[in-house]
GROMACS .gro file of N, CA, C and O in nm:
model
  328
    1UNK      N    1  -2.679   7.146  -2.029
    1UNK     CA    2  -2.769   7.033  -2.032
    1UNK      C    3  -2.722   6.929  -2.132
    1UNK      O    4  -2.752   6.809  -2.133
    2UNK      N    5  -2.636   7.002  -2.226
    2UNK     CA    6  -2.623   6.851  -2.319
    2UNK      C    7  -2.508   6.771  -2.284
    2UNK      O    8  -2.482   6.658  -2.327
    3UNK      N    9  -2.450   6.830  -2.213
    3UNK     CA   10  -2.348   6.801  -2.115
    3UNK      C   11  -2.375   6.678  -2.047
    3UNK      O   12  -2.301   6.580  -2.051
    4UNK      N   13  -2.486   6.685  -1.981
    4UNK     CA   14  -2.513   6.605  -1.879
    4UNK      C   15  -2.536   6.477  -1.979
    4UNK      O   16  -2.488   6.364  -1.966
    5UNK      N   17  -2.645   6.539  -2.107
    5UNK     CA   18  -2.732   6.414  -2.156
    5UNK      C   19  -2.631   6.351  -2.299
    5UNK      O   20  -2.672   6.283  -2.393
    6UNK      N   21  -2.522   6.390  -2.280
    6UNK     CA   22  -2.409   6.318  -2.348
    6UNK      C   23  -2.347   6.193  -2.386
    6UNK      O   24  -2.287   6.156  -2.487
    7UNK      N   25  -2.386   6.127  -2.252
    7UNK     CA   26  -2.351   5.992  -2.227
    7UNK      C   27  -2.492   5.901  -2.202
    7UNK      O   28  -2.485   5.786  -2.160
    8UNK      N   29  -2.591   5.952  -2.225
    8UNK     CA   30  -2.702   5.885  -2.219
    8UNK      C   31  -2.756   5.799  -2.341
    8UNK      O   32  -2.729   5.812  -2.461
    9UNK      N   33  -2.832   5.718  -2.287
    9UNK     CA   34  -2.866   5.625  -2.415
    9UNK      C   35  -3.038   5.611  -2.372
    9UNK      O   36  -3.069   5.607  -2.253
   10UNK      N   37  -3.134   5.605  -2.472
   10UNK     CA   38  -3.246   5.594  -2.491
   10UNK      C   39  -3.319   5.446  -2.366
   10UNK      O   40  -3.297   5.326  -2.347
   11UNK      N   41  -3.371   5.508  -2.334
   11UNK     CA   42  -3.477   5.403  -2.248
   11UNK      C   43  -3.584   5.319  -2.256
   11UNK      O   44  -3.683   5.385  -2.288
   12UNK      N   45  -3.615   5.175  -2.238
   12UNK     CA   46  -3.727   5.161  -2.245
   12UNK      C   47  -3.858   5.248  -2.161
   12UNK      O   48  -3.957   5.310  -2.200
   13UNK      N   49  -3.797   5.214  -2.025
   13UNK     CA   50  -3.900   5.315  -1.945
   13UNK      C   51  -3.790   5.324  -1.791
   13UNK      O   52  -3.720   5.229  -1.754
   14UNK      N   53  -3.798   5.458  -1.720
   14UNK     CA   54  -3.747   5.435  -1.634
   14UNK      C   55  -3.767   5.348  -1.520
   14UNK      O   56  -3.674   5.320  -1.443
   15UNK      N   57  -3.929   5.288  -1.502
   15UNK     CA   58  -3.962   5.170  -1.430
   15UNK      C   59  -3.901   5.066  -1.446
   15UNK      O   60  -3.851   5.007  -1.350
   16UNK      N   61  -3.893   5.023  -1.572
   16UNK     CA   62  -3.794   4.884  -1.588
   16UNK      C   63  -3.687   4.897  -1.488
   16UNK      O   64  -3.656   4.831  -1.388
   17UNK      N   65  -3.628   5.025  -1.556
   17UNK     CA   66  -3.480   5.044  -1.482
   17UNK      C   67  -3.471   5.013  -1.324
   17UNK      O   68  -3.396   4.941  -1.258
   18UNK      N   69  -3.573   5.094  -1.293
   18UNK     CA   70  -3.590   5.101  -1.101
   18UNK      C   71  -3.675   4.990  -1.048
   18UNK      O   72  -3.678   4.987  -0.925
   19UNK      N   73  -3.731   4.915  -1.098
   19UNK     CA   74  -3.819   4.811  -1.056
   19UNK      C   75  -3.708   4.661  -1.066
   19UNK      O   76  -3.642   4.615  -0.973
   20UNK      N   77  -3.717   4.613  -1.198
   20UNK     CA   78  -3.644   4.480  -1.248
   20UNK      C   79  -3.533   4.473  -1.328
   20UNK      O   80  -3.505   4.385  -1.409
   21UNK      N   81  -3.441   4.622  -1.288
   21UNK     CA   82  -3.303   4.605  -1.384
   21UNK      C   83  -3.172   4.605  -1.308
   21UNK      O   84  -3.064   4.550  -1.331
   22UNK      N   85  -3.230   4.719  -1.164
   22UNK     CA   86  -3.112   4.731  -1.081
   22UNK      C   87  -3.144   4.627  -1.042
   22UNK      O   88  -3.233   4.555  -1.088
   23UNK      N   89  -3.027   4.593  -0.891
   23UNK     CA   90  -3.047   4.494  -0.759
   23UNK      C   91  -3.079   4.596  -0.655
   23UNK      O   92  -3.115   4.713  -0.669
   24UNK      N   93  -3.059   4.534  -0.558
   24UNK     CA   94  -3.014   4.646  -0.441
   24UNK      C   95  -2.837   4.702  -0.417
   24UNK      O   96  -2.807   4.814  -0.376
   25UNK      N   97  -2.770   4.626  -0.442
   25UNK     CA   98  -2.636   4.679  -0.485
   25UNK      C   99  -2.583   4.756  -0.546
   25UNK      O  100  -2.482   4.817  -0.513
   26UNK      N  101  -2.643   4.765  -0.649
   26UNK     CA  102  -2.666   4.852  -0.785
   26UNK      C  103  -2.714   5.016  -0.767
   26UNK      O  104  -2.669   5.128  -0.789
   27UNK      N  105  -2.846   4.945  -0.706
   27UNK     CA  106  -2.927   5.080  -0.657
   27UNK      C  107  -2.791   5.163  -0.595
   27UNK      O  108  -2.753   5.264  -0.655
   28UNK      N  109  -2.720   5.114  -0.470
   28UNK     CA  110  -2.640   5.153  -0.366
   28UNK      C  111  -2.513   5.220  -0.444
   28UNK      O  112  -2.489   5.340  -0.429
   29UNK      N  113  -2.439   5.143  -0.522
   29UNK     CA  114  -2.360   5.194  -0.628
   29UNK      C  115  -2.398   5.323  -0.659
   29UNK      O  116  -2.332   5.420  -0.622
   30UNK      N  117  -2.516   5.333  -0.735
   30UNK     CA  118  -2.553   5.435  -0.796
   30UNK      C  119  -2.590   5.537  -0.674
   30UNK      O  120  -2.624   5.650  -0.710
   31UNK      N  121  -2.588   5.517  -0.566
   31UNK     CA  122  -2.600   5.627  -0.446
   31UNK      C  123  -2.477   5.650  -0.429
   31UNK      O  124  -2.479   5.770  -0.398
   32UNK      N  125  -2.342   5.611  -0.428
   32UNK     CA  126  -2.231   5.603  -0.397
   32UNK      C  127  -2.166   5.732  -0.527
   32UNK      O  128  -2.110   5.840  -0.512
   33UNK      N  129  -2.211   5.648  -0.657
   33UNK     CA  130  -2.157   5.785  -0.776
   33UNK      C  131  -2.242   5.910  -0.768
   33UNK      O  132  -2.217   5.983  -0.864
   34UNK      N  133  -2.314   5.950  -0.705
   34UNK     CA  134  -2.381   6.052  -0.740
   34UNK      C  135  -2.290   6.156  -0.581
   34UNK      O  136  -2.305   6.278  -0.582
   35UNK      N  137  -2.224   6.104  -0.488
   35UNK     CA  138  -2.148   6.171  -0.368
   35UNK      C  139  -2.042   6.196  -0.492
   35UNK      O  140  -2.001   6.311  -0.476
   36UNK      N  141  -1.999   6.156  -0.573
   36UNK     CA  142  -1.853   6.132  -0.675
   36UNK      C  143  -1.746   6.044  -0.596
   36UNK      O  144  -1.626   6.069  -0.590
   37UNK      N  145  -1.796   5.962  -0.550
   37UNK     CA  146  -1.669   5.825  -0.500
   37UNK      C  147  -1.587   5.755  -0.604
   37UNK      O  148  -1.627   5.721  -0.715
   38UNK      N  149  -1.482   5.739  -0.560
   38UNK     CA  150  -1.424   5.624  -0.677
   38UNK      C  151  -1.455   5.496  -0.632
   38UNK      O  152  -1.498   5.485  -0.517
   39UNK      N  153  -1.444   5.412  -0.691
   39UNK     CA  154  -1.431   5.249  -0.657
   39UNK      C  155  -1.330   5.193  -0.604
   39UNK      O  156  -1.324   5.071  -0.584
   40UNK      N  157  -1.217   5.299  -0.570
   40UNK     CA  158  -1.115   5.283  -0.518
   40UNK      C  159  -1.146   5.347  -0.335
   40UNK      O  160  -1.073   5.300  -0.248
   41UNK      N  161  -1.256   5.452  -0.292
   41UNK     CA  162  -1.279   5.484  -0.198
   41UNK      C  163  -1.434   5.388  -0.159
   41UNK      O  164  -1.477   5.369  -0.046
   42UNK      N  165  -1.491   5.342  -0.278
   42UNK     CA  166  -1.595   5.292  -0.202
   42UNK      C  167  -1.567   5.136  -0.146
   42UNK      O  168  -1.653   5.073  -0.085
   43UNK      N  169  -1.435   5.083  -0.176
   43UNK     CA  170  -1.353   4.956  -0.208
   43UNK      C  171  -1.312   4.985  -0.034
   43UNK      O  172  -1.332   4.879   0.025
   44UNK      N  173  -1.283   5.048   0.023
   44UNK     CA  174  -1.240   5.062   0.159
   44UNK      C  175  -1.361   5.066   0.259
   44UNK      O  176  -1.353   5.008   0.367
   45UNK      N  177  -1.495   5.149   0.211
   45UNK     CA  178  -1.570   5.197   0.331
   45UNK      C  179  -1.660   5.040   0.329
   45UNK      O  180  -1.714   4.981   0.423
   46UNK      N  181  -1.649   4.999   0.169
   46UNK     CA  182  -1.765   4.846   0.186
   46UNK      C  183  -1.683   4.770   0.239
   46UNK      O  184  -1.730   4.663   0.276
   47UNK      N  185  -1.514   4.795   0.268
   47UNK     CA  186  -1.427   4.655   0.260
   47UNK      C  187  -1.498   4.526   0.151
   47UNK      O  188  -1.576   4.431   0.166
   48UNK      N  189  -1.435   4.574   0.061
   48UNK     CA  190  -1.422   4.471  -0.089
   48UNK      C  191  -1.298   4.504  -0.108
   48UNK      O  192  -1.236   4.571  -0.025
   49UNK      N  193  -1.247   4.462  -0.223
   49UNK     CA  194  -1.115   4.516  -0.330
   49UNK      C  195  -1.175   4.600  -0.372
   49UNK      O  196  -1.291   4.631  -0.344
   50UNK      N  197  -1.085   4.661  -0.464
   50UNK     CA  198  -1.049   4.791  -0.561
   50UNK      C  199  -1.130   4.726  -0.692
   50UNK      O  200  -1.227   4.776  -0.750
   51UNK      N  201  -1.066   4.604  -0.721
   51UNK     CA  202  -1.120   4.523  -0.797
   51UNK      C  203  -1.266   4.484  -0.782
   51UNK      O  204  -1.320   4.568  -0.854
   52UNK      N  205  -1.323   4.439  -0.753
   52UNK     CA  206  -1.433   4.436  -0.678
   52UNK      C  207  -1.594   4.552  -0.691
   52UNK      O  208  -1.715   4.549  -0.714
   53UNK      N  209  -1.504   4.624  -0.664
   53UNK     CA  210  -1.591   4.757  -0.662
   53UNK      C  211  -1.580   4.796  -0.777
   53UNK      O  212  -1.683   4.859  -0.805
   54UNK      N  213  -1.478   4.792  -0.899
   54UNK     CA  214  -1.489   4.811  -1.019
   54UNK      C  215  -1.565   4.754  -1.077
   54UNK      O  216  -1.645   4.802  -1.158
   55UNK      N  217  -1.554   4.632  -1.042
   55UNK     CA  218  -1.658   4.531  -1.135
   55UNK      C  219  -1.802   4.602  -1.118
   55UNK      O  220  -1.864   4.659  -1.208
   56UNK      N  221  -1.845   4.583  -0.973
   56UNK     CA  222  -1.989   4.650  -0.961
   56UNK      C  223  -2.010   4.781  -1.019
   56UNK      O  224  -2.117   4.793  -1.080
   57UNK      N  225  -1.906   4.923  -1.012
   57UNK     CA  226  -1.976   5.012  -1.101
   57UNK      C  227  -1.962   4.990  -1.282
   57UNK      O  228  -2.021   5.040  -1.377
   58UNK      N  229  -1.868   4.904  -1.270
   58UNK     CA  230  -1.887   4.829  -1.432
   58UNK      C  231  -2.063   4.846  -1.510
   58UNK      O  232  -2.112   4.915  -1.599
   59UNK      N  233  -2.130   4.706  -1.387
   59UNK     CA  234  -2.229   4.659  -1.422
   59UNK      C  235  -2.321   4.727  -1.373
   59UNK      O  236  -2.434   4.707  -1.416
   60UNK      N  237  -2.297   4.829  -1.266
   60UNK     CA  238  -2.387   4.940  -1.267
   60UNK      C  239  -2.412   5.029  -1.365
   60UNK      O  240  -2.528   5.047  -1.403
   61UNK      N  241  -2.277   5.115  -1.435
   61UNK     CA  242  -2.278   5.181  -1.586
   61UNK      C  243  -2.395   5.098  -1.640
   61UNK      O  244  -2.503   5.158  -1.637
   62UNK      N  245  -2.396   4.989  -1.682
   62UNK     CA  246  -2.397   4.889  -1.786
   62UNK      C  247  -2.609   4.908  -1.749
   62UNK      O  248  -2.707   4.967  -1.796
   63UNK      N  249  -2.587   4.851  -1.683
   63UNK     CA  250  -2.750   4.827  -1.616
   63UNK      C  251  -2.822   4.952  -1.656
   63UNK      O  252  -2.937   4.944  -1.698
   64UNK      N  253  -2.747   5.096  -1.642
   64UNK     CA  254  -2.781   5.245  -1.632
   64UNK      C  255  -2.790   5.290  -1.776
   64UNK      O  256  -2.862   5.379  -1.819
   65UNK      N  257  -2.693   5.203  -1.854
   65UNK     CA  258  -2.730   5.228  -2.003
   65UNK      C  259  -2.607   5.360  -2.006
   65UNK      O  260  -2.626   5.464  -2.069
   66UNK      N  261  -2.533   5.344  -1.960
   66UNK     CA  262  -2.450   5.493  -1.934
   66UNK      C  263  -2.298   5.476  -1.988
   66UNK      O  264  -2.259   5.373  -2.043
   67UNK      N  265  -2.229   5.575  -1.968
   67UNK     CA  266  -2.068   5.551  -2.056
   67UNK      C  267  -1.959   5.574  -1.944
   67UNK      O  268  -1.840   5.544  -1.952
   68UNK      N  269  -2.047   5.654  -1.805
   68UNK     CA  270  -1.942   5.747  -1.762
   68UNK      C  271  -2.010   5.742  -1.635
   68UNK      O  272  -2.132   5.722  -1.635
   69UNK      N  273  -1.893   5.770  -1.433
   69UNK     CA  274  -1.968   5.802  -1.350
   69UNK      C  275  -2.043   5.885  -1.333
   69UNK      O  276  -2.139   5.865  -1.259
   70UNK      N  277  -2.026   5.999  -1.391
   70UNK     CA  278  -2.082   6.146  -1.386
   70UNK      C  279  -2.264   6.083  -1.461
   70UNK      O  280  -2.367   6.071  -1.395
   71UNK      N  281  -2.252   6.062  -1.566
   71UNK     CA  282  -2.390   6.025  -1.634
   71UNK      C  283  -2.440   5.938  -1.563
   71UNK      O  284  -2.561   5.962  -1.565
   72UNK      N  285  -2.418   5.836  -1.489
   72UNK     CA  286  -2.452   5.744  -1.409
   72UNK      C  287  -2.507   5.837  -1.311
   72UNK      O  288  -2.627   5.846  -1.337
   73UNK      N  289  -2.482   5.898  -1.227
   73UNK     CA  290  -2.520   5.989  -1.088
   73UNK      C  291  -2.600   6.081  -1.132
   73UNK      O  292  -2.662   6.149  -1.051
   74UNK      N  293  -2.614   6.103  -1.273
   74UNK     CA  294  -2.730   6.186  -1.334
   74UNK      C  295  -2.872   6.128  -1.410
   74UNK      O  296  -2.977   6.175  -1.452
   75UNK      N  297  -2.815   6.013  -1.401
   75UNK     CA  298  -2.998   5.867  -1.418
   75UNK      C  299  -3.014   5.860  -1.289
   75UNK      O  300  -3.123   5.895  -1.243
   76UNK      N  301  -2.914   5.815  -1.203
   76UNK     CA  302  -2.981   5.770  -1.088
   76UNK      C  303  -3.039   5.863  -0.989
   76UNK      O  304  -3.116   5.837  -0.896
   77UNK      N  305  -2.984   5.985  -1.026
   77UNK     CA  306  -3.077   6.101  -0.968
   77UNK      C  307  -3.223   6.109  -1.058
   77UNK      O  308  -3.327   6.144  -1.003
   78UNK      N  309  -3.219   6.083  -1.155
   78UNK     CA  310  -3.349   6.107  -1.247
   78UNK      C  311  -3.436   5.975  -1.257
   78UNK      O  312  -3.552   5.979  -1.298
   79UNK      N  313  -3.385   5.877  -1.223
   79UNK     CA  314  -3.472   5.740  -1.193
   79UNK      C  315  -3.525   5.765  -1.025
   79UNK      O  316  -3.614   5.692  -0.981
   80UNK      N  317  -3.473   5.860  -0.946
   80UNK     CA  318  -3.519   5.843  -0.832
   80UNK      C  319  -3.433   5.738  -0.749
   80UNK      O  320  -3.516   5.674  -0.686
   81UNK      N  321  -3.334   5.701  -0.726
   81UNK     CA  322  -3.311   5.560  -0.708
   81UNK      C  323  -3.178   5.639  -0.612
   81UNK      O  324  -3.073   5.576  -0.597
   82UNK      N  325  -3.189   5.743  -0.566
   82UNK     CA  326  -3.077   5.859  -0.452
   82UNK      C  327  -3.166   5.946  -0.457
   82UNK      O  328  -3.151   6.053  -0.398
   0.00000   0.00000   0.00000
């Protein structure tokens, strides 16, 4: 468990998060890391760049308050939001 909660950072509330912090892109991102995709495989199935798709799980991390994909796919399982 501390494993998981390693890369986590303190919350205002998880509503913020799931209501007015993601987009819908974001949300989708964060459905995408929790299968364990790279941005290099999700860069083909959205047809974007490589580049591209980095940026978005960039600002997905970022939005998630997170360090890492793995911790990311473990809020967005715990925000409900996959």
């Amino acid at each position: 468990a501390a494993e998981a909660n390693a890369g986590l950072q303190p919350m205002a509330s998880a509503a913020a998060y799931e209501q007015g912090r993601l987009n819908a892109g974001e949300k989708s991102i964060s459905s995408w890391l929790t299968w364990r995709f790279r941005p290099s495989t999700m860069s083909h199935t959205l047809v974007m760049s490589p580049r591209t798709a980095s940026a978005h799980v960039g600002r997905t991390l970022q939005r998630l308050g997170v360090s890492s994909r793995a911790v990311a796919a473990v809020r967005a399982v715990r925000l409900g939001l996959v």
